[in-house]
Short mmCIF file of C-alpha atoms and ligand atoms in Angstrom, two decimals:
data_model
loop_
_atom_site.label_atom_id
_atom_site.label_comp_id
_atom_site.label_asym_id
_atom_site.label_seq_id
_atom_site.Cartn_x
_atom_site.Cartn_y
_atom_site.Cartn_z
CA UNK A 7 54.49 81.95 94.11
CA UNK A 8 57.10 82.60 96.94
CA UNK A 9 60.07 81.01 97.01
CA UNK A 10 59.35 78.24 100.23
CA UNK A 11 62.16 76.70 101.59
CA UNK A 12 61.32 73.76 104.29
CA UNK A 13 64.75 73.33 105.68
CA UNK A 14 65.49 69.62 107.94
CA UNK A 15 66.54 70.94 110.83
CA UNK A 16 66.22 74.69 112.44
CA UNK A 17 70.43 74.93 112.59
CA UNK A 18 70.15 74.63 108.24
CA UNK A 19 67.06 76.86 108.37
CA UNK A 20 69.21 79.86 110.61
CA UNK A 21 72.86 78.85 108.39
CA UNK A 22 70.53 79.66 105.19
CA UNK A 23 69.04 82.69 105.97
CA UNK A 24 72.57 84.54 107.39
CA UNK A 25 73.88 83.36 103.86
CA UNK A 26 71.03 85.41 102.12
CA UNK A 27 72.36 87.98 104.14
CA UNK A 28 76.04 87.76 103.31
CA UNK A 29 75.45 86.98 99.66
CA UNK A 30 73.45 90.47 99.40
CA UNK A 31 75.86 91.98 101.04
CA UNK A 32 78.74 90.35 98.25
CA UNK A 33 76.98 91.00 95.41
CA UNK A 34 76.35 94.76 96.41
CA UNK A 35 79.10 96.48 98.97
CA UNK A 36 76.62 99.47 98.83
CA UNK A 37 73.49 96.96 99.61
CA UNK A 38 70.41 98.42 101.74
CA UNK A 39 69.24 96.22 103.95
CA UNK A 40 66.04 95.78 105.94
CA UNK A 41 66.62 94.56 109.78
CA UNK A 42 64.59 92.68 111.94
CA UNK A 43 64.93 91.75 115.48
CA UNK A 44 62.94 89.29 117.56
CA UNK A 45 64.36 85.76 119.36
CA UNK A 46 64.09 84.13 115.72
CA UNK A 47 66.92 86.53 114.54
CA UNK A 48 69.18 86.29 116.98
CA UNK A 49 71.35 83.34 116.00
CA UNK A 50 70.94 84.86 112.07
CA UNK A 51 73.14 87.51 113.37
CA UNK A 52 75.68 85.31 115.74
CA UNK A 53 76.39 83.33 112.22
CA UNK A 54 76.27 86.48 109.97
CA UNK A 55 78.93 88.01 112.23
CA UNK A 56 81.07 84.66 111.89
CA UNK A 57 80.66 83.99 107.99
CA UNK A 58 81.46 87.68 107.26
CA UNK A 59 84.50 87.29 109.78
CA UNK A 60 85.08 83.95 107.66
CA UNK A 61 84.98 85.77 104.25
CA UNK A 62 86.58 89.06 105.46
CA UNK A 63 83.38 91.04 104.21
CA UNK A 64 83.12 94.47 104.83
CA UNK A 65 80.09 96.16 105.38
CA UNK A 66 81.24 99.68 105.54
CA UNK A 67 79.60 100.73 102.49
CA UNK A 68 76.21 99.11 103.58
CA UNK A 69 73.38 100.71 104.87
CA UNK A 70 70.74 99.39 107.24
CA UNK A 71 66.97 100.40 108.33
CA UNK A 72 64.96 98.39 111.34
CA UNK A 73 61.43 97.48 111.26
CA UNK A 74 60.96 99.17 114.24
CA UNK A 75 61.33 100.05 117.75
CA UNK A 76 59.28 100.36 121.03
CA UNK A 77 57.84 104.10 121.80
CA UNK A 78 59.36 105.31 124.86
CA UNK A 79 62.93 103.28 125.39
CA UNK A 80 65.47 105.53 124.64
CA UNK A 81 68.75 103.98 122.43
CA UNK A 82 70.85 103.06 125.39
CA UNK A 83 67.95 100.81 126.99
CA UNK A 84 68.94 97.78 127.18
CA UNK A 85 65.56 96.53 125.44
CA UNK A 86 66.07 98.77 122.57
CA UNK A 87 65.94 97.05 119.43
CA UNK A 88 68.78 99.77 119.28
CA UNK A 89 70.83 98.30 121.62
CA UNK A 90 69.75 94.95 120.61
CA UNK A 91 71.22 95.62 116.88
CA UNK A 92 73.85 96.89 118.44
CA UNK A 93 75.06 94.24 121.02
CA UNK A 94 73.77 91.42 117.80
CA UNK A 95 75.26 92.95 114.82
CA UNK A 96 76.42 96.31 114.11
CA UNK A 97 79.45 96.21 117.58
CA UNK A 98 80.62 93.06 115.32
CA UNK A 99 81.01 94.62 111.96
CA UNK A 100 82.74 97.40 110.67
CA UNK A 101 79.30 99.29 109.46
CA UNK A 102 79.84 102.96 110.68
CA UNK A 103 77.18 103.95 112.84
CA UNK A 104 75.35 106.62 111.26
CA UNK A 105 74.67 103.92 108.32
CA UNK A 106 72.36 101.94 110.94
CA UNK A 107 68.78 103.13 110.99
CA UNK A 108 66.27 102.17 113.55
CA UNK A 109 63.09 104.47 114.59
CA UNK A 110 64.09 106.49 117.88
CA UNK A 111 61.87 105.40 120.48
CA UNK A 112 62.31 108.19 122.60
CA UNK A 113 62.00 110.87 119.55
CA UNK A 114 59.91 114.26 121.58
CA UNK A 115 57.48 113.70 118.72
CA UNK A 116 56.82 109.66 117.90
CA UNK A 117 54.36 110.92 114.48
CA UNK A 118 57.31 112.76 112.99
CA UNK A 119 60.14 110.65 113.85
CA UNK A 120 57.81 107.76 112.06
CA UNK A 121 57.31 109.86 108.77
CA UNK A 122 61.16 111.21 109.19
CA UNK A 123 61.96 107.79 109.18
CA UNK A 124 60.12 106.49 106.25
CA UNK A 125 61.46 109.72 104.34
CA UNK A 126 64.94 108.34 105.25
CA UNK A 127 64.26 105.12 103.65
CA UNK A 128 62.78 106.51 100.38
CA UNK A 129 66.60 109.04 100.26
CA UNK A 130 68.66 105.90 100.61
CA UNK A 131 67.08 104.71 97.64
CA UNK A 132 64.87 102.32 99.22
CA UNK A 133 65.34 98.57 100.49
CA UNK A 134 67.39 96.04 98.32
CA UNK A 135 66.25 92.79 100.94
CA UNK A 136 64.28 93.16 103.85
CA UNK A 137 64.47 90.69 106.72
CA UNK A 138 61.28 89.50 108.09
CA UNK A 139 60.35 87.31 111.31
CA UNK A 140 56.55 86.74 111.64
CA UNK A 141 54.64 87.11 115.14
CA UNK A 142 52.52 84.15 116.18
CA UNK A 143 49.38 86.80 115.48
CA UNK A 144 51.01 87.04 111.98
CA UNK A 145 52.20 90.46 112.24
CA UNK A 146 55.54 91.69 110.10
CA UNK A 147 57.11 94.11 112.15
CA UNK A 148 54.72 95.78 114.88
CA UNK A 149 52.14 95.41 112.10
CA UNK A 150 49.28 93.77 114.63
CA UNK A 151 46.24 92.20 112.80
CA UNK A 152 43.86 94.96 111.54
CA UNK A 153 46.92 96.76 110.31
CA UNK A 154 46.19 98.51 106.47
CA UNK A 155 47.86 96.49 104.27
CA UNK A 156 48.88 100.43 102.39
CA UNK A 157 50.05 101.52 105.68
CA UNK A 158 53.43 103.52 106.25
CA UNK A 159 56.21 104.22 109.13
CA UNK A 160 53.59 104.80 112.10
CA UNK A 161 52.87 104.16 115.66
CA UNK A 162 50.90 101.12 116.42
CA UNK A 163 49.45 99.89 119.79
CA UNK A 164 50.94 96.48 120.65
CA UNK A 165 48.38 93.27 120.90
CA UNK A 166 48.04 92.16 124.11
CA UNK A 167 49.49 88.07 122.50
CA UNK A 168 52.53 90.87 121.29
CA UNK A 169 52.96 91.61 124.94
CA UNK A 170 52.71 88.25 126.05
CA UNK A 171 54.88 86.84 123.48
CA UNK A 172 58.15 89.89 124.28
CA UNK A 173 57.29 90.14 127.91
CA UNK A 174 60.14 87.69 128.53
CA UNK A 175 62.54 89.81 126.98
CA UNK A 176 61.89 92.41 129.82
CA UNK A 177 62.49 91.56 133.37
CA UNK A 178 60.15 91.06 136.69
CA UNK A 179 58.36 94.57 137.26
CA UNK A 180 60.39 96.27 134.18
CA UNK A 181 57.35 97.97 132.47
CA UNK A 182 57.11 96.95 128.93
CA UNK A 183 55.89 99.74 126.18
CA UNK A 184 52.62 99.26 124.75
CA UNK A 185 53.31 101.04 121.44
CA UNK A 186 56.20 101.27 119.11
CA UNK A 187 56.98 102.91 115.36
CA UNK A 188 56.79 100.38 112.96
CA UNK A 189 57.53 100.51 109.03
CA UNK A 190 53.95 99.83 107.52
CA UNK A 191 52.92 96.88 105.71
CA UNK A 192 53.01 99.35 102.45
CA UNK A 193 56.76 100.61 103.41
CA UNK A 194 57.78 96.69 103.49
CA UNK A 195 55.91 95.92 100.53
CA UNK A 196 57.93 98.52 98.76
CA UNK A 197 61.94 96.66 99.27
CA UNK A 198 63.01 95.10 96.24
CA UNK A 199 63.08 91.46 97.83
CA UNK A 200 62.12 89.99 100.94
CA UNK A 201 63.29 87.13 103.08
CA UNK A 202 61.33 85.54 105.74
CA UNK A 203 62.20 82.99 108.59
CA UNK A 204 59.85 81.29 110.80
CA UNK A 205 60.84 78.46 113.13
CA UNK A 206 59.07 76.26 115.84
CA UNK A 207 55.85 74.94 116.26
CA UNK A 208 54.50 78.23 117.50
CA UNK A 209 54.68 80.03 114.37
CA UNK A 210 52.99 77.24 112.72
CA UNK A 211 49.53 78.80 112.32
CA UNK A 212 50.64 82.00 111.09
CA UNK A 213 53.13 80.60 108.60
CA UNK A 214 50.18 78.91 107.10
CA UNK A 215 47.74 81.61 107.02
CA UNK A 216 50.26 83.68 105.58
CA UNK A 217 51.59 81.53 102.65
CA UNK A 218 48.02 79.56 102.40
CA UNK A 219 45.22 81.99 104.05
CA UNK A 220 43.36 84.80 102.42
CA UNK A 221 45.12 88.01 101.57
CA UNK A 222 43.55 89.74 104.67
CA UNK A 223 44.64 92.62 107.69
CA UNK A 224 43.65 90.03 109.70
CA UNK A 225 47.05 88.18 109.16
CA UNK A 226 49.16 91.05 107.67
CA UNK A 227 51.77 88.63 106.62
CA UNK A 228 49.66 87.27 104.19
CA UNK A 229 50.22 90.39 102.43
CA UNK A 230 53.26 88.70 101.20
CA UNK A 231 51.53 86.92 98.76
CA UNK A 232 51.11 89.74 96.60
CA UNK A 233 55.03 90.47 96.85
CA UNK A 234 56.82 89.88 93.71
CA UNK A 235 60.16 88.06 95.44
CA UNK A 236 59.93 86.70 98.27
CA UNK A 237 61.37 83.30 99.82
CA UNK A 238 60.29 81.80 103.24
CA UNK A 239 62.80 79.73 105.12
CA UNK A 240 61.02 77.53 107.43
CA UNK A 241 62.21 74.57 109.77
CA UNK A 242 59.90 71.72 109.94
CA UNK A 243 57.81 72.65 112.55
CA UNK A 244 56.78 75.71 111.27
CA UNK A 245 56.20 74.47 107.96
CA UNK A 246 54.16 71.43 109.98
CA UNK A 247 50.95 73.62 109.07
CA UNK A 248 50.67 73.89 105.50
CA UNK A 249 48.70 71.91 103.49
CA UNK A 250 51.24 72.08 100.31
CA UNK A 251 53.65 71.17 101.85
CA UNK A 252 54.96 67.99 100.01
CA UNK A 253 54.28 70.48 96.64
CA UNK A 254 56.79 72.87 98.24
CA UNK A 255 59.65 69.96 99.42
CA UNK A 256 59.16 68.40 95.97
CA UNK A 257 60.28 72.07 94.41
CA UNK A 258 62.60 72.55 96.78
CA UNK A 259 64.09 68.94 98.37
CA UNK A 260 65.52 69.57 101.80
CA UNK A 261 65.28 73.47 101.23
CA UNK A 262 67.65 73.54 98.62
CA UNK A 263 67.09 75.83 95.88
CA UNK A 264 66.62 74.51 92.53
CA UNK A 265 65.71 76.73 89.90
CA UNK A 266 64.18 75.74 86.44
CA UNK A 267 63.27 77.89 83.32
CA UNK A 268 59.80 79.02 83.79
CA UNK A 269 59.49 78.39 87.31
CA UNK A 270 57.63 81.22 89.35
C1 LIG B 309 58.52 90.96 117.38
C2 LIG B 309 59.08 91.85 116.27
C3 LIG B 309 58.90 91.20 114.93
C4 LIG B 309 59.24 89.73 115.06
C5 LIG B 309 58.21 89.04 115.89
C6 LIG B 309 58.56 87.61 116.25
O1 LIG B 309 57.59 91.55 118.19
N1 LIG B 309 58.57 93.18 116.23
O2 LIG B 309 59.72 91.85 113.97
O3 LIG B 309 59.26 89.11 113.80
O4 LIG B 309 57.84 89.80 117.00
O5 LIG B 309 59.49 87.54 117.27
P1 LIG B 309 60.23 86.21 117.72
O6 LIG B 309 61.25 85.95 116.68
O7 LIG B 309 60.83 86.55 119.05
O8 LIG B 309 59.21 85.16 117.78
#
């Protein structure tokens, strides 16, 4: 069973997750980590970049790969997940450059630059923790419902909720891409441990058909049910959803991890 984590409030739920983070990055200076972007990871990276002032962590030796980027916006568009990693994270750490990995949206030829990319992953030796937001569709990445659950680096078209749901990232009349390169459901399946955050009452659904549901393209996060290690860190509202819910808080009180022999 994943590791579920139902945290009291969404400020322990955020602290938790950037300390996953920094503790992967302690335990292993040469750690390769899997990036996500999205609203819910936003304030994961203001209070990464403040604990690893805090600790005086460098990250020079680490190496980082994105879940994806839109097709079309080139790396200095401001609605790059590019510059988005940049201006959250990588500006604020002393990571060199060419150690952060994100699809190039603007790459001549999208199909290549999506199988260069997973290539890239599989040379660094593959993921150590990947970082994982959830759409309200329950996608993982770009990975819209109807997605193979064996897919790899690819382009996808974006759902029309997808569209909806980033529009407000891009502003009045800005034209928003329809498509981006995503790392497949099979490419995330393949990091060594993953790490998933959810938070607010419009992630509820998907947080439950994902931890509770039916192992189904139809909500590709479920697919994390078949993932060896895995922990969800949840605030209340998204966790407000699941029907084992006391099971979970009784496992793990107030999010806290507690680990007994046996327990899996
Ligand atoms: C985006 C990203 C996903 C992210 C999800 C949720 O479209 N591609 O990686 O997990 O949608 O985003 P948010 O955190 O803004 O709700």
């Amino acid at each position: 069973m994943a590791t579920i984590l139902i945290h009291p409030d969404t400020q322990s739920a955020i602290r938790a997750t950037a300390e996953r983070l920094l503790q992967a990055v302690q335990g292993d200076h040469d750690a390769v980590l899997g990036l996500a972007t999205g609203g819910t990871m936003e304030p994961v990276y203001h209070q990464l970049v403040r604990r690893a002032d805090e600790a005086r962590l460098s990250f020079a030796g680490v190496t980082t790969f994105n879940l994806d980027e839109y097709v079309g916006l080139a790396a200095d568009h401001p609605q790059s997940y590019r510059s988005t990693m940049n201006r959250l994270l990588f500006d604020h750490v002393d990571i060199p450059r060419n150690q952060t990995y994100l699809p190039r949206g603007d790459a001549q030829d999208p199909s290549a630059e999506a199988i260069a990319y997973e290539a890239a992953i599989e040379a660094a030796g593959g993921i150590d923790l990947q970082l994982l937001g959830i759409g309200r569709n329950g996608h993982l990445g770009f990975n819209e419902p109807s997605s193979s659950l064996a897919s790899r680096t690819r382009i996808k078209k974006l759902a029309r909720s997808t569209l909806e749901a980033n529009a407000r990232f891009f502003g009045a009349g800005e034209r928003m891409p329809t498509h981006a390169i995503t790392m497949g459901i099979g490419t995330i399946m393949k990091a060594r441990k993953l790490l998933m955050l959810a938070m607010g009452a419009s992630k509820a659904d998907a947080v439950a058909a994902a931890l509770e549901g039916p192992v189904t393209a139809a909500c590709p996060a479920s697919i994390l049910q078949f993932h060896p290690d895995v922990t969800v860190v949840l605030d209340q509202e998204a966790a407000s959803c699941l029907k084992l819910r006391d099971f979970y808080e009784d496992i793990h009180p107030g999010g806290q991890e507690v680990y007994f022999a046996g327990n899996s």
